[in-house]
Coordinates of C-alpha atoms in Angstrom, one line a residue:
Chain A
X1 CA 28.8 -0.9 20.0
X2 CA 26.9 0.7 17.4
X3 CA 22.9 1.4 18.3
X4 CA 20.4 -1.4 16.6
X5 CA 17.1 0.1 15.6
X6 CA 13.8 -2.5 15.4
X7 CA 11.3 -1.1 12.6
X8 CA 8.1 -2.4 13.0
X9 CA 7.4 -4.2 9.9
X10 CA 4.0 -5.7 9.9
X11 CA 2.8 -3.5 7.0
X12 CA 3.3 0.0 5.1
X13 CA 6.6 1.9 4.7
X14 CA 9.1 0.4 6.9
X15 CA 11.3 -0.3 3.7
X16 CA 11.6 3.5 3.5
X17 CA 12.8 4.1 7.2
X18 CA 15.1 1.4 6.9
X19 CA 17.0 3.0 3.8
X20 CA 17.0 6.7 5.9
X21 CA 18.5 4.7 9.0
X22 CA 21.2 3.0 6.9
X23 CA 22.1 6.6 5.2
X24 CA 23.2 7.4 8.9
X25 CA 24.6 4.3 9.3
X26 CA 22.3 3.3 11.6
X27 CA 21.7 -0.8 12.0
X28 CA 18.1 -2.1 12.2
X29 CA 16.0 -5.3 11.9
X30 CA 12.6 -5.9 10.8
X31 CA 10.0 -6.3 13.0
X32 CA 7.6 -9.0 12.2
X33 CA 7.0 -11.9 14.8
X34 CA 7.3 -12.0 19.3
X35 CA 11.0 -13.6 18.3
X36 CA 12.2 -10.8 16.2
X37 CA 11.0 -8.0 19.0
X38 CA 12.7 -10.1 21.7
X39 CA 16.3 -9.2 19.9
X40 CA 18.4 -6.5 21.8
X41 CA 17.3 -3.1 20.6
X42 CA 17.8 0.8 21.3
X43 CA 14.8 1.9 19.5
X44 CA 11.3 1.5 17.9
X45 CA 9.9 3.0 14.4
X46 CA 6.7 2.8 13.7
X47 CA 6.2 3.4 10.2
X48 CA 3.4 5.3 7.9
X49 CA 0.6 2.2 6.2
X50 CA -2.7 1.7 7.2
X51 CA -3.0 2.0 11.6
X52 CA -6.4 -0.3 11.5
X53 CA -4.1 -2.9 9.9
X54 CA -1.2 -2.8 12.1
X55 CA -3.3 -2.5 15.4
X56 CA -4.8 -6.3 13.8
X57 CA -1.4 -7.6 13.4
X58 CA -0.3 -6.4 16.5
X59 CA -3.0 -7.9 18.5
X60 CA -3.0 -11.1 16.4
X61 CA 0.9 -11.4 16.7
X62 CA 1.3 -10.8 20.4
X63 CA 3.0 -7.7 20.0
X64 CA 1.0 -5.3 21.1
X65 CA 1.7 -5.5 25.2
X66 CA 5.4 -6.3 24.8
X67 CA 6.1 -3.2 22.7
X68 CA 3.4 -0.9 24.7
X69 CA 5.8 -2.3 28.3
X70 CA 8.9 -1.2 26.5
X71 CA 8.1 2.0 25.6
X72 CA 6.6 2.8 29.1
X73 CA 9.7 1.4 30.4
X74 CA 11.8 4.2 28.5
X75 CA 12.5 2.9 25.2
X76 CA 13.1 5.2 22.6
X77 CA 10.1 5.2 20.1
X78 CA 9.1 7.3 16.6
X79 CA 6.5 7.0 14.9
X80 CA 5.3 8.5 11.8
X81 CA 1.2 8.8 10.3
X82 CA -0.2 5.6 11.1
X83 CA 2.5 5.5 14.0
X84 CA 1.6 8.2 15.3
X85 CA -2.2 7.3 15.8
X86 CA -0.8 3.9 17.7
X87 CA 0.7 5.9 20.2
X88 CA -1.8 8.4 20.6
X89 CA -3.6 7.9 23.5
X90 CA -6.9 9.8 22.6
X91 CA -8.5 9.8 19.0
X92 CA -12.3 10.4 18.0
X93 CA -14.0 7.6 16.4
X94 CA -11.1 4.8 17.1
X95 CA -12.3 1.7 18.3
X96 CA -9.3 -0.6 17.5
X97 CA -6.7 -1.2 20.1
X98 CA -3.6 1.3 20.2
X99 CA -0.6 1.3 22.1
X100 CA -2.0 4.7 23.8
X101 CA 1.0 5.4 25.5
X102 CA 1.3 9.2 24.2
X103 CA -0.2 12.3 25.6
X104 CA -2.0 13.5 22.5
X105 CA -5.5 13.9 21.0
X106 CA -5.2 12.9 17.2
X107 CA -7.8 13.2 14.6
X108 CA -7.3 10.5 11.8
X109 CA -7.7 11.5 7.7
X110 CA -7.7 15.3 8.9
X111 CA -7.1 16.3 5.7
X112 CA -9.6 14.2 4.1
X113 CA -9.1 11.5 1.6
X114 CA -5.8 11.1 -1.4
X115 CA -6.9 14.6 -3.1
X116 CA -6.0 16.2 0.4
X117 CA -2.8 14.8 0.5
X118 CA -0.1 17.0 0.3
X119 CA 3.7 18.7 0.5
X120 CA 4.4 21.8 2.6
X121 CA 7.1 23.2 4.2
X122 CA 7.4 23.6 7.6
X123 CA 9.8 24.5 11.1
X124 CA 10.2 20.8 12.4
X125 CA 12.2 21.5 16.5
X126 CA 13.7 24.8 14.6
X127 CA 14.8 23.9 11.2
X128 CA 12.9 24.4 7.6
X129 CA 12.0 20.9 6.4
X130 CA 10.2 19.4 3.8
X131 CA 7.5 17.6 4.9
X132 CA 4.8 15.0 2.5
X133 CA 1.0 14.4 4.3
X134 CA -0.7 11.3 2.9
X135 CA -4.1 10.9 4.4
X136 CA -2.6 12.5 6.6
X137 CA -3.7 13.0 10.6
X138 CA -2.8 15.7 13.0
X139 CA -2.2 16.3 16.6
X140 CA -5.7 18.2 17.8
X141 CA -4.3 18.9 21.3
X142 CA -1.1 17.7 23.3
X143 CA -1.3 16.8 27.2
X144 CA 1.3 17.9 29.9
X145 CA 4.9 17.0 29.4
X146 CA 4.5 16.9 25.5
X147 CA 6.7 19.3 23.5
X148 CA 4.9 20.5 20.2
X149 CA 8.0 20.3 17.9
X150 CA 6.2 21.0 14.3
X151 CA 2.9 23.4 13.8
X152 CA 2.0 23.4 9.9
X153 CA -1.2 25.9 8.4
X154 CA -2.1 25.9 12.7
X155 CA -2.4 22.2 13.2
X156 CA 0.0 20.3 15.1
X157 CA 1.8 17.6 13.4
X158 CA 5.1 16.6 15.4
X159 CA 5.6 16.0 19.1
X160 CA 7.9 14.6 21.9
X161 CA 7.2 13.1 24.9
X162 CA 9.9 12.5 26.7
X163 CA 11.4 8.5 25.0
X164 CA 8.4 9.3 22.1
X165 CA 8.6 11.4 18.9
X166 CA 5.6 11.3 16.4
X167 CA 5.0 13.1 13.5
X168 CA 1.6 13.2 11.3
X169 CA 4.2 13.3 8.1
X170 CA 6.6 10.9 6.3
X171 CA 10.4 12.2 6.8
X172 CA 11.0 8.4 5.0
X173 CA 9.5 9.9 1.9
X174 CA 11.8 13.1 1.5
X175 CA 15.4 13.7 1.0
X176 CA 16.2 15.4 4.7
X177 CA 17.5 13.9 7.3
X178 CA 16.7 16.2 9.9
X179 CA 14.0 14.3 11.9
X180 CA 16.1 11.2 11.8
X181 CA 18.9 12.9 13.3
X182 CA 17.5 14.3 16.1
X183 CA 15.6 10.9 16.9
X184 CA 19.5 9.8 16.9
X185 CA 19.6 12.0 19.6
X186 CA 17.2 10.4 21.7
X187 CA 18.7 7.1 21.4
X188 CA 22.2 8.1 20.7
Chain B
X1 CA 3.2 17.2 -17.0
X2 CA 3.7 20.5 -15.3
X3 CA 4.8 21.4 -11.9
X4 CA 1.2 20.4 -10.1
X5 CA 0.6 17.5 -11.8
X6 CA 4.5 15.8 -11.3
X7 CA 3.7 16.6 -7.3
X8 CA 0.2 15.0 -7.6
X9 CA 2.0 12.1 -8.9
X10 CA 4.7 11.8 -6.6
X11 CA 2.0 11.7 -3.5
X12 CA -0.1 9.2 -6.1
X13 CA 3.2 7.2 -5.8
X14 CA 3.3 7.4 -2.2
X15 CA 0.0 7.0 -1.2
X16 CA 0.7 3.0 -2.4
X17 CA 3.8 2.7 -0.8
X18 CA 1.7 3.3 2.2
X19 CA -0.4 0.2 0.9
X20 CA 2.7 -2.2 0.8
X21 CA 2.8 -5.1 2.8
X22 CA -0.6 -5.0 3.1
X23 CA -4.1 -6.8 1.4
X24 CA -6.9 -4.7 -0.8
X25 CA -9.9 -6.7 -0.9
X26 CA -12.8 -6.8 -3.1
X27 CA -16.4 -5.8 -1.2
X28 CA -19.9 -5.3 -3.0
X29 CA -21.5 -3.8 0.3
X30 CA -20.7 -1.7 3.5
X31 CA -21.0 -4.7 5.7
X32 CA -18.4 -6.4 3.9
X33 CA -16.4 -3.4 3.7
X34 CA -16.5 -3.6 7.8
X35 CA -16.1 -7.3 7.5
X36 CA -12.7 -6.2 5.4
X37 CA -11.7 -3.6 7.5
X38 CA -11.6 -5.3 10.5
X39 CA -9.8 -8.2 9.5
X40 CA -7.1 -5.9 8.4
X41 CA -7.3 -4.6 4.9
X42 CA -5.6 -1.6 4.3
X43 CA -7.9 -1.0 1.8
X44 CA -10.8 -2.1 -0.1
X45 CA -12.1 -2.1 -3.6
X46 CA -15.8 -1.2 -3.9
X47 CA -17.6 -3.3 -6.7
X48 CA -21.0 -4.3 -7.4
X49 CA -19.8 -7.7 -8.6
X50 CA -16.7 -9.3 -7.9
X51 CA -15.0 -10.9 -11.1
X52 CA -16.4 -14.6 -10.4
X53 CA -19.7 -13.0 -10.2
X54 CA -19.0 -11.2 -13.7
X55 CA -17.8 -13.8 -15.1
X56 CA -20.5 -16.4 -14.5
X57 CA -22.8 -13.3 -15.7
X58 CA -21.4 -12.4 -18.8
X59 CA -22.6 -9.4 -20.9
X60 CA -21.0 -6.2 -20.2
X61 CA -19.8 -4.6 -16.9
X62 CA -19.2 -1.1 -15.7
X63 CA -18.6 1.1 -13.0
X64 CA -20.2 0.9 -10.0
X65 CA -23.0 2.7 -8.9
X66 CA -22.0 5.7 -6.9
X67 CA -24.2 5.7 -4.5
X68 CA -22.9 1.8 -3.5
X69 CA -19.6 3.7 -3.6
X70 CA -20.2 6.1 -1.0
X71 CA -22.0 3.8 1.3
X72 CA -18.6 2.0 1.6
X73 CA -16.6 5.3 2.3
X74 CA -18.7 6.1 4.5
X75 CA -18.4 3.0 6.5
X76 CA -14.6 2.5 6.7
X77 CA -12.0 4.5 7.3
X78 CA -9.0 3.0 4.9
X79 CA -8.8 4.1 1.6
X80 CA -11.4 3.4 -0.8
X81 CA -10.6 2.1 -4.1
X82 CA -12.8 1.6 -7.6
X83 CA -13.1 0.5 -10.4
X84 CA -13.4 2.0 -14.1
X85 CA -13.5 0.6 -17.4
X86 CA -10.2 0.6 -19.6
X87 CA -10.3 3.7 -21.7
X88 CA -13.4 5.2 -19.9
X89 CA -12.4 8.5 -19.0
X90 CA -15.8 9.6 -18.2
X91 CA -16.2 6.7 -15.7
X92 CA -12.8 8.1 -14.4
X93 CA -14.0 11.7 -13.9
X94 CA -16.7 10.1 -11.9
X95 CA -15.1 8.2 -9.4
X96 CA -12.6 11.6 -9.1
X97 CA -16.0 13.8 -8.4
X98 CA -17.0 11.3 -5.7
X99 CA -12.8 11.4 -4.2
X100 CA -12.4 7.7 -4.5
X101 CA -8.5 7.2 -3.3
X102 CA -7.3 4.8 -6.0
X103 CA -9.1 4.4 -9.5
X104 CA -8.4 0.6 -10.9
X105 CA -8.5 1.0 -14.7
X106 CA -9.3 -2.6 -14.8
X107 CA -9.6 -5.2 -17.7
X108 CA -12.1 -6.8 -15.0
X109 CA -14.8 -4.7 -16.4
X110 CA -15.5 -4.4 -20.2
X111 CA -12.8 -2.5 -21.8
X112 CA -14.6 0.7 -23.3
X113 CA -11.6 1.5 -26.0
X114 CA -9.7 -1.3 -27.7
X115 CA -7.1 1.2 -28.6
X116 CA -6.4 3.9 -26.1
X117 CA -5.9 3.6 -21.9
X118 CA -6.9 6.7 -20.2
X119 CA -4.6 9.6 -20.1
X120 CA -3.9 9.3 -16.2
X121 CA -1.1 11.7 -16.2
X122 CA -4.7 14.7 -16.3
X123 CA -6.3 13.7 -13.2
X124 CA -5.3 14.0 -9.9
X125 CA -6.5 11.1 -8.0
X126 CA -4.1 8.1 -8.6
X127 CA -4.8 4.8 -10.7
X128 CA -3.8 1.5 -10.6
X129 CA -3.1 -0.8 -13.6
X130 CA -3.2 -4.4 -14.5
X131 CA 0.8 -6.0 -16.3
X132 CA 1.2 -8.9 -17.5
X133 CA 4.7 -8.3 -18.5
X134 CA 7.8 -5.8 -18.2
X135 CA 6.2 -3.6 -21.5
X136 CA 2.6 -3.2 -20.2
X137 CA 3.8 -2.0 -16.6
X138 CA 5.9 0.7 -17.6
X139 CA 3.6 1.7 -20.8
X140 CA 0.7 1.8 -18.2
X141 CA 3.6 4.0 -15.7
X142 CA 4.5 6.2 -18.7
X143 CA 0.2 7.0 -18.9
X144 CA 0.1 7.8 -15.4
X145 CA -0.2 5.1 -13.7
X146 CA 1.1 4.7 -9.8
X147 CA 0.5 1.9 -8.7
X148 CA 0.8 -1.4 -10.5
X149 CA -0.6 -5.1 -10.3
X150 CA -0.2 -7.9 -12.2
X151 CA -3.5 -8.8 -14.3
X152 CA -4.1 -12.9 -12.7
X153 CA -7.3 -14.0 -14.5
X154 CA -9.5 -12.6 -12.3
X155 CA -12.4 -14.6 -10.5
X156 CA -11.0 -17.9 -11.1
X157 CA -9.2 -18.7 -7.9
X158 CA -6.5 -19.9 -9.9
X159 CA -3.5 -18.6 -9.1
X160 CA -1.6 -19.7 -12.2
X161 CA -1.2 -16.4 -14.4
X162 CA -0.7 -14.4 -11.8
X163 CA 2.4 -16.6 -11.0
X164 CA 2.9 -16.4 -14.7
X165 CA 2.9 -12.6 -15.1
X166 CA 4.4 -12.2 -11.7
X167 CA 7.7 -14.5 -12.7
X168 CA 8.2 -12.6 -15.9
X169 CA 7.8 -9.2 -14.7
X170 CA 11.0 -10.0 -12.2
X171 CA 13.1 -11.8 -14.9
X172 CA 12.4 -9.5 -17.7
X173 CA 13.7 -6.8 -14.9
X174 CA 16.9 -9.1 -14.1
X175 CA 17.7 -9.4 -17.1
X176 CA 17.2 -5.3 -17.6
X177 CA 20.0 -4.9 -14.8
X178 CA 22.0 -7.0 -16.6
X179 CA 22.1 -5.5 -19.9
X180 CA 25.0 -2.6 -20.9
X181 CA 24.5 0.7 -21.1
X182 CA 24.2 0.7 -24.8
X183 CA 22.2 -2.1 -24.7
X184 CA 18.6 0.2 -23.5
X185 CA 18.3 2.0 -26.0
X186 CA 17.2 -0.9 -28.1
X187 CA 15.4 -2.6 -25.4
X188 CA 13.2 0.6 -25.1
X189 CA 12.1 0.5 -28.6
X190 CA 11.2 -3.4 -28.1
X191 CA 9.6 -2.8 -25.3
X192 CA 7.8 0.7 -26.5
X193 CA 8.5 2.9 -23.6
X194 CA 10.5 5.5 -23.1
X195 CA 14.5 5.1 -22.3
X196 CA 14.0 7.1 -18.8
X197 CA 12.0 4.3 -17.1
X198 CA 13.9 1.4 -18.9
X199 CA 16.8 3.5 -17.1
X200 CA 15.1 3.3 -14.1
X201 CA 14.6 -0.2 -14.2
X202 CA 18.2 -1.0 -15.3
X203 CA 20.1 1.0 -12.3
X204 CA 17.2 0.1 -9.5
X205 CA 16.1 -3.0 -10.6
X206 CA 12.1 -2.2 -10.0
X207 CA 9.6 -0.8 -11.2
X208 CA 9.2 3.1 -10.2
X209 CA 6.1 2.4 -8.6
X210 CA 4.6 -0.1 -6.2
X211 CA 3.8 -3.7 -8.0
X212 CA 1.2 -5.5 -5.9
X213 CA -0.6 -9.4 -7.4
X214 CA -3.8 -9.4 -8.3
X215 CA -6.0 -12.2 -9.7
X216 CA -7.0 -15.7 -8.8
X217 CA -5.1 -15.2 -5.1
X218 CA -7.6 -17.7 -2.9
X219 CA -5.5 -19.0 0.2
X220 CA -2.9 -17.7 3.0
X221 CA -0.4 -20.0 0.7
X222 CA -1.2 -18.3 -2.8
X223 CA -0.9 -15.0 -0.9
X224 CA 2.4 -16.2 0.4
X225 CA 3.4 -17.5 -2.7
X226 CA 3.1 -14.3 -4.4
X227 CA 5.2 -12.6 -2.0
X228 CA 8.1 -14.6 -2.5
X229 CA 8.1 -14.0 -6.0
X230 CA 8.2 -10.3 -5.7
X231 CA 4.8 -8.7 -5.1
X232 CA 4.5 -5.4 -2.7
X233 CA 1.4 -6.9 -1.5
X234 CA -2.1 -8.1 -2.7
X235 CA -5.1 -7.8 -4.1
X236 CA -7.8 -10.7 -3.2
X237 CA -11.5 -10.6 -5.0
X238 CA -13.7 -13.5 -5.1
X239 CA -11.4 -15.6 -2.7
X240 CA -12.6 -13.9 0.0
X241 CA -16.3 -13.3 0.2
X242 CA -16.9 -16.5 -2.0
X243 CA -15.7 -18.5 1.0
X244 CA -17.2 -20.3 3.3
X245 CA -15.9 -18.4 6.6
X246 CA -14.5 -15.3 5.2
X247 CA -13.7 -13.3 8.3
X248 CA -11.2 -15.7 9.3
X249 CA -10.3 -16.4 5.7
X250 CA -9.2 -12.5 5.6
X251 CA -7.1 -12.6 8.5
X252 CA -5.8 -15.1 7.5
X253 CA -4.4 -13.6 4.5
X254 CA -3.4 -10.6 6.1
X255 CA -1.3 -12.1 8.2
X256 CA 0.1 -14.4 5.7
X257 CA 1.4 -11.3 3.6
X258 CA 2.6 -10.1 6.6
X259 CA 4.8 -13.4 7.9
X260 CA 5.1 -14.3 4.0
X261 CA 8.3 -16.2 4.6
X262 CA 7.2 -18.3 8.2
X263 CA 6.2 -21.6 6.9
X264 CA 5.3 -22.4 10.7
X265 CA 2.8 -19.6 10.6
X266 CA 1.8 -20.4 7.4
X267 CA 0.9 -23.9 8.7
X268 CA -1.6 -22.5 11.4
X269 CA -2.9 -19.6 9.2
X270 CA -3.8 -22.5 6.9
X271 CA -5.9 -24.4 9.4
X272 CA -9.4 -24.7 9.4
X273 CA -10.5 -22.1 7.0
X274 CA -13.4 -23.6 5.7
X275 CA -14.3 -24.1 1.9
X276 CA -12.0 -21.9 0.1
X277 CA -13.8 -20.5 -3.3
X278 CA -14.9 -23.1 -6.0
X279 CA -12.5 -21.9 -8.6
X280 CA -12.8 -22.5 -12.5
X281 CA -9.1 -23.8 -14.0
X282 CA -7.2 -21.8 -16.8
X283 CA -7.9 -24.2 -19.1
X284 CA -11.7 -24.2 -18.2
X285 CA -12.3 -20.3 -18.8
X286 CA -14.6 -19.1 -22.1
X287 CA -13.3 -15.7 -21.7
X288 CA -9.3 -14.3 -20.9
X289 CA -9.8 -11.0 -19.2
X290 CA -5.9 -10.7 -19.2
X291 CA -5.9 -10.1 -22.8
X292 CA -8.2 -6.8 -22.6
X293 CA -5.9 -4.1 -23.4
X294 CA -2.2 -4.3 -24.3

């Protein structure tokens, strides 16, 4: 049986993700309601929008404990920019509900506001990607058992934690592969 | 465009893809930028009138006061969005200087040049630009612009023309699909663009940027609506704080854009709003803000 991804589709880029996944012929489904998350699954995206809005919907939708039970349960979980300040469990200044199930410190708009944004290059788990930050936010400091995978200008911006992989950049927005493939590897 | 500015662009472009899916709402003060913010906005426009406001006003409107700006960035932490007048470059360099997110060149206002849009392609923060058809969006892409929405009549509550523009931005890009590959070139000069974006339309079937609907959007349903007929996401103005409950009105909305094609949901996002915004018909309006610049 080939591996069935859910992408979290409440709002932002999840569009993106799902044309990446279906490059490496990877199934997924949207997202969007209780009954769509209750479908068999081997994995969770979390995509790049606005993390205020999805925290909402996910609250508002019943979503929020459900997805939080799976991924401390083992499931396999990425998420990218807004994703990765739901599963952070420590960020200044955020008093919206989070999954919080990752053992990082975030710090959100680090790079200020659009005219920070920016592309860079950078060494994501040992290979030379290209990576696009759009009000983007970084890891400020990782707890134990978290693997720093990505370190861009000195600030942190991917991690793994064991079933979770977060990174402060969109990999949906460029034309590489490489971070889908080895989140294929944690599900695969 | 050299090198910087095509890279500036492309993380213009991507900065609204990060919008999709999601509702921009007008707010006139910090309060109601929380207000937005909390219901779920993933962003806000900062105004010191929304459109039914400026319409039942009349005279001539500008851009904001700064200072009104900055109060609102400093109160929320999604992106920030304002308006200029069409052709006011000045205005533009402005809201740059103060790092506003998006800059809405926006027939809302008073239209400062009947001829010329501003040159978009020389700044680096991104704009966003009002359609009504196929030939505005990509003449209003080919300037610079990232980010499109359709024009609505804004302040109205009526939801008619931005159903209107909406419909016949999608067929005029079926029928775009459609057409043979000689066919473009005189398509192009009809529509007055160049052939690489009528290209672009023909082999993707979209515009190259993100199209959001903007204009008259009052209710979960006309939210929904616009959805289903093609839009990213939305834009509401006076529908929201010219409600009578509008914290639930907004999250309303949000969700409905959200679950755009779960009628069930729609039923119960529906319920109990309160008094949704007065609203002026079409056929009742003195002046057309839709037909401010071409």
């Amino acid at each position: 049986m080939g591996k069935r991804i859910a992408v979290l589709s409440l709002q932002g880029a999840f569009v993106e993700h799902e044309k990446m996944l279906g490059e490496l012929g990877i199934a997924c489904f949207e997202v969007r309601r209780r009954k769509d998350w209750d479908q068999p699954k081997d994995g969770l995206i979390i995509p790049g929008g606005e993390s205020t809005t999805q925290s909402k919907l996910l609250v508002d939708l019943g979503l929020m404990d459900p997805i939080k039970d799976e991924i401390l349960g083992g499931m396999p979980v990425f998420g990218t920019c807004a994703g990765l300040i739901l599963l952070a469990k420590n960020m200044e200044g955020g008093p919206f509900g989070r999954l919080s199930t990752m053992n990082i410190s975030v710090r959100r708009n680090a790079y200020g506001r659009q005219l920070g944004s920016f592309h860079a290059r950078g060494s994501f788990a040992g290979q030379d990607i290209p990576m696009t930050f759009i009000r983007a936010p970084y890891i400020e400091s990782v707890g134990a058992g978290v693997e720093v995978l990505s370190v861009v200008d000195g600030h942190i911006v991917a991690a793994r934690e064991g079933n979770q992989l977060a990174a402060a950049f969109h990999p949906e927005l460029d034309d590489c592969q490489a971070v889908y493939e080895y989140f294929a590897r944690m599900f695969g | 465009m050299n090198m910087e500015n095509q890279d500036r662009q492309t993380l213009n472009r991507n900065l609204a893809q990060m919008l999709k899916g999601g509702v921009i709402m007008d707010v006139t003060t910090a309060e109601q930028a929380k207000i937005a913010e909390e219901a779920g906005a993933c962003a806000v426009m900062a105004l010191e009138h929304i459109p039914a406001d400026i319409r039942a006003a009349g005279g001539v409107s500008r851009m904001s006061d700064p200072k009104m700006i900055k109060s609102i960035q400093q109160a929320v932490s999604i992106p920030v969005m304002a308006k200029c007048r069409i052709g006011h470059f000045v205005e533009a360099q402005i809201l740059q200087a103060i790092e506003i997110d998006y800059i809405d060149e926006s027939e809302v206002l008073s239209p400062a040049d009947d001829v010329y849009h501003i040159d978009k392609t020389k700044f680096d923060v991104p704009f966003v630009c009002g359609a009504r058809d196929l030939g505005e969006a990509l003449r209003r892409i080919a300037e610079g612009a990232t980010m499109i929405r359709t024009k609505g009549e804004p302040g109205t509550g009526d939801v008619i023309q931005a159903v209107r523009h909406m419909r016949l931005m999608q067929s005029e890009m079926r029928r775009i699909v459609s057409l043979g590959e000689d066919e473009i070139f005189e398509k192009a000069k009809e529509l007055q663009v160049s052939l690489d974006l009528v290209k672009y339309v023909h082999e993707n079937g979209k515009l190259p940027v993100v199209n959001f609907a903007a204009g008259g959007i009052a209710t979960p349903a006309d939210a929904a609506l616009m959805m289903q007929l093609g839009a990213e996401g939305v834009f509401v103005g006076s529908g929201i704080f010219k409600s009578g409950n509008p914290q639930k009105r907004a999250a309303a909305i949000v969700q409905a854009v959200t679950n755009f094609r779960d009628a069930k949901k729609l039923a119960e996002l529906s319920e109990d709003l309160g008094e949704a915004m007065v609203g002026i018909n079409e056929q009742e309006i003195k002046v057309l803000m839709a037909e401010r610049g071409k």
